[in-house]
């Protein structure tokens, strides 16, 4: 069974760039799914599904991330990197004070990961786009909610230092001793 490694952090902290570098280095990665859900909702006339119906967005995200987790179990790879994971969902809902069913925590406890790498807020690279509407200040607050969500589930998060993409990936790989 492969190691399940999460790359998480607030919006605009460099997660996707980091995942893309891992892919370039031939590591197995599971992409972030929330942008796809947002774009599908937009095609159906809902501009910001997370803001308009946070529980529906979170339900779709939970289903998609659970499916990704289960599919990753069948991959023939020593390590699988996830661009966000199940606990990110309730971390966001906690931040937005959204009440949610127990199933979110239950699934976060059921589907576990081996390592959690947390990317801190980084103002110099932060930007918004059509799918990312959060302010930098909100990204800082979300970072803490993410850290709390993983810690509450018993994980020790490893903060990835700010630096070049190469140095950040090297840091993670050295921590995993798979470099």
Short mmCIF file of C-alpha atoms in Angstrom, two decimals:
data_model
loop_
_atom_site.label_atom_id
_atom_site.label_comp_id
_atom_site.label_asym_id
_atom_site.label_seq_id
_atom_site.Cartn_x
_atom_site.Cartn_y
_atom_site.Cartn_z
CA UNK A 1 0.00 0.00 0.00
CA UNK A 2 1.32 3.42 -0.91
CA UNK A 3 2.02 6.30 1.44
CA UNK A 4 -0.69 8.95 1.28
CA UNK A 5 0.82 12.43 1.51
CA UNK A 6 -1.24 15.60 1.73
CA UNK A 7 -0.12 18.99 0.46
CA UNK A 8 -2.44 21.58 2.00
CA UNK A 9 -2.56 25.23 2.99
CA UNK A 10 -4.64 28.32 2.51
CA UNK A 11 -5.49 29.59 -0.95
CA UNK A 12 -2.60 30.99 -2.94
CA UNK A 13 0.15 29.33 -0.88
CA UNK A 14 1.70 27.49 -3.82
CA UNK A 15 0.06 24.05 -3.51
CA UNK A 16 -0.75 23.54 -7.18
CA UNK A 17 2.68 24.75 -8.30
CA UNK A 18 4.25 22.33 -5.84
CA UNK A 19 2.08 19.44 -7.07
CA UNK A 20 2.98 20.31 -10.67
CA UNK A 21 6.69 20.12 -9.78
CA UNK A 22 6.16 16.73 -8.14
CA UNK A 23 4.42 15.55 -11.32
CA UNK A 24 7.32 16.90 -13.38
CA UNK A 25 9.63 14.81 -11.18
CA UNK A 26 7.48 11.74 -11.95
CA UNK A 27 5.71 11.39 -8.60
CA UNK A 28 2.10 10.24 -8.48
CA UNK A 29 -0.23 13.11 -7.59
CA UNK A 30 -3.96 13.52 -7.12
CA UNK A 31 -5.11 16.97 -8.28
CA UNK A 32 -7.30 19.47 -6.43
CA UNK A 33 -10.93 18.86 -7.37
CA UNK A 34 -12.66 22.01 -6.06
CA UNK A 35 -11.90 24.09 -9.17
CA UNK A 36 -13.56 21.44 -11.33
CA UNK A 37 -16.67 21.48 -9.12
CA UNK A 38 -16.71 25.30 -9.22
CA UNK A 39 -16.42 25.33 -13.02
CA UNK A 40 -19.19 22.73 -13.41
CA UNK A 41 -21.47 24.81 -11.19
CA UNK A 42 -20.63 27.90 -13.24
CA UNK A 43 -21.65 26.04 -16.41
CA UNK A 44 -25.00 25.43 -14.67
CA UNK A 45 -25.44 29.13 -13.89
CA UNK A 46 -24.13 29.22 -10.30
CA UNK A 47 -21.28 31.72 -10.14
CA UNK A 48 -19.84 30.83 -6.71
CA UNK A 49 -21.33 27.54 -5.53
CA UNK A 50 -19.34 27.57 -2.29
CA UNK A 51 -20.80 30.95 -1.33
CA UNK A 52 -24.32 30.31 -2.63
CA UNK A 53 -24.78 26.76 -1.31
CA UNK A 54 -21.81 25.79 0.89
CA UNK A 55 -23.33 22.46 1.96
CA UNK A 56 -23.98 21.34 -1.63
CA UNK A 57 -20.45 22.38 -2.63
CA UNK A 58 -19.01 20.55 0.38
CA UNK A 59 -21.11 17.44 -0.32
CA UNK A 60 -19.84 17.31 -3.91
CA UNK A 61 -16.30 17.88 -2.69
CA UNK A 62 -16.60 15.15 -0.04
CA UNK A 63 -17.84 12.66 -2.66
CA UNK A 64 -15.08 13.60 -5.11
CA UNK A 65 -12.27 13.47 -2.54
CA UNK A 66 -13.49 10.15 -1.17
CA UNK A 67 -13.48 8.78 -4.73
CA UNK A 68 -9.94 10.11 -5.26
CA UNK A 69 -8.78 8.48 -2.03
CA UNK A 70 -10.25 5.12 -2.99
CA UNK A 71 -8.81 5.31 -6.50
CA UNK A 72 -5.38 6.16 -5.05
CA UNK A 73 -5.43 2.91 -3.05
CA UNK A 74 -5.28 1.01 -6.35
CA UNK A 75 -2.36 2.91 -7.80
CA UNK A 76 0.93 1.09 -8.19
CA UNK A 77 3.07 3.75 -6.57
CA UNK A 78 5.22 3.96 -3.44
CA UNK A 79 3.83 7.41 -2.60
CA UNK A 80 0.73 9.33 -3.64
CA UNK A 81 0.55 13.10 -3.12
CA UNK A 82 -2.86 14.73 -2.66
CA UNK A 83 -3.51 18.40 -3.46
CA UNK A 84 -5.76 18.87 -0.41
CA UNK A 85 -7.66 16.10 1.38
CA UNK A 86 -10.88 15.29 3.18
CA UNK A 87 -10.14 17.29 6.39
CA UNK A 88 -9.79 20.47 4.31
CA UNK A 89 -13.55 20.38 3.74
CA UNK A 90 -14.59 20.72 7.37
CA UNK A 91 -11.72 23.14 8.02
CA UNK A 92 -13.29 25.49 5.48
CA UNK A 93 -16.79 24.95 6.87
CA UNK A 94 -15.48 25.67 10.37
CA UNK A 95 -13.95 28.89 9.11
CA UNK A 96 -17.26 29.96 7.54
CA UNK A 97 -19.25 28.83 10.62
CA UNK A 98 -21.25 26.43 8.46
CA UNK A 99 -23.03 23.66 10.33
CA UNK A 100 -22.41 20.29 8.72
CA UNK A 101 -23.35 16.65 9.30
CA UNK A 102 -21.06 14.32 11.29
CA UNK A 103 -20.28 12.40 8.12
CA UNK A 104 -17.53 14.90 7.26
CA UNK A 105 -15.57 14.16 10.42
CA UNK A 106 -16.38 10.45 10.22
CA UNK A 107 -14.94 10.21 6.70
CA UNK A 108 -11.89 12.26 7.73
CA UNK A 109 -11.28 9.72 10.49
CA UNK A 110 -11.96 6.73 8.23
CA UNK A 111 -9.70 7.76 5.35
CA UNK A 112 -6.32 8.50 6.85
CA UNK A 113 -3.08 9.89 5.47
CA UNK A 114 0.54 9.21 6.38
CA UNK A 115 1.97 12.74 6.18
CA UNK A 116 0.51 16.25 6.14
CA UNK A 117 2.58 19.06 4.63
CA UNK A 118 1.14 22.50 5.35
CA UNK A 119 2.09 25.47 3.22
CA UNK A 120 1.98 28.79 5.11
CA UNK A 121 0.45 31.97 3.69
CA UNK A 122 2.85 33.75 1.34
CA UNK A 123 1.84 37.27 0.43
CA UNK A 124 4.44 37.66 -2.34
CA UNK A 125 2.84 34.92 -4.47
CA UNK A 126 -0.79 35.36 -3.44
CA UNK A 127 -3.26 36.31 -6.16
CA UNK A 128 -6.96 35.94 -6.89
CA UNK A 129 -8.57 34.59 -10.04
CA UNK A 130 -11.96 33.45 -11.34
CA UNK A 131 -12.12 30.52 -8.90
CA UNK A 132 -10.16 32.05 -6.00
CA UNK A 133 -11.98 35.02 -4.54
CA UNK A 134 -10.57 34.98 -0.98
CA UNK A 135 -8.52 37.91 0.28
CA UNK A 136 -4.99 37.34 1.55
CA UNK A 137 -6.18 38.01 5.13
CA UNK A 138 -8.82 35.34 4.75
CA UNK A 139 -6.13 32.96 3.42
CA UNK A 140 -4.13 33.54 6.62
CA UNK A 141 -7.16 32.67 8.76
CA UNK A 142 -7.93 29.60 6.64
CA UNK A 143 -4.36 28.39 7.14
CA UNK A 144 -4.95 28.28 10.90
CA UNK A 145 -8.28 26.47 10.47
CA UNK A 146 -6.57 23.88 8.26
CA UNK A 147 -3.82 23.38 10.82
CA UNK A 148 -6.41 23.02 13.59
CA UNK A 149 -8.51 20.52 11.60
CA UNK A 150 -5.57 18.21 10.99
CA UNK A 151 -4.25 18.60 14.55
CA UNK A 152 -7.69 17.81 15.98
CA UNK A 153 -7.65 14.57 13.97
CA UNK A 154 -4.32 13.59 15.57
CA UNK A 155 -1.99 14.53 12.71
CA UNK A 156 1.31 16.31 13.11
CA UNK A 157 1.56 18.86 10.33
CA UNK A 158 4.92 19.68 8.76
CA UNK A 159 5.20 23.30 7.67
CA UNK A 160 6.92 23.74 4.31
CA UNK A 161 9.27 26.73 4.34
CA UNK A 162 8.79 29.56 1.87
CA UNK A 163 11.30 29.41 -0.95
CA UNK A 164 11.79 28.37 -4.54
CA UNK A 165 9.58 25.61 -5.83
CA UNK A 166 12.62 23.36 -6.10
CA UNK A 167 13.63 23.97 -2.48
CA UNK A 168 10.08 23.38 -1.25
CA UNK A 169 9.77 20.08 -3.10
CA UNK A 170 13.26 19.03 -1.97
CA UNK A 171 12.25 19.83 1.64
CA UNK A 172 9.21 17.53 1.38
CA UNK A 173 11.12 14.72 -0.30
CA UNK A 174 13.92 14.91 2.26
CA UNK A 175 11.37 14.74 5.07
CA UNK A 176 9.92 11.64 3.45
CA UNK A 177 13.39 10.25 2.74
CA UNK A 178 12.38 9.36 -0.78
CA UNK A 179 14.69 11.81 -2.55
#
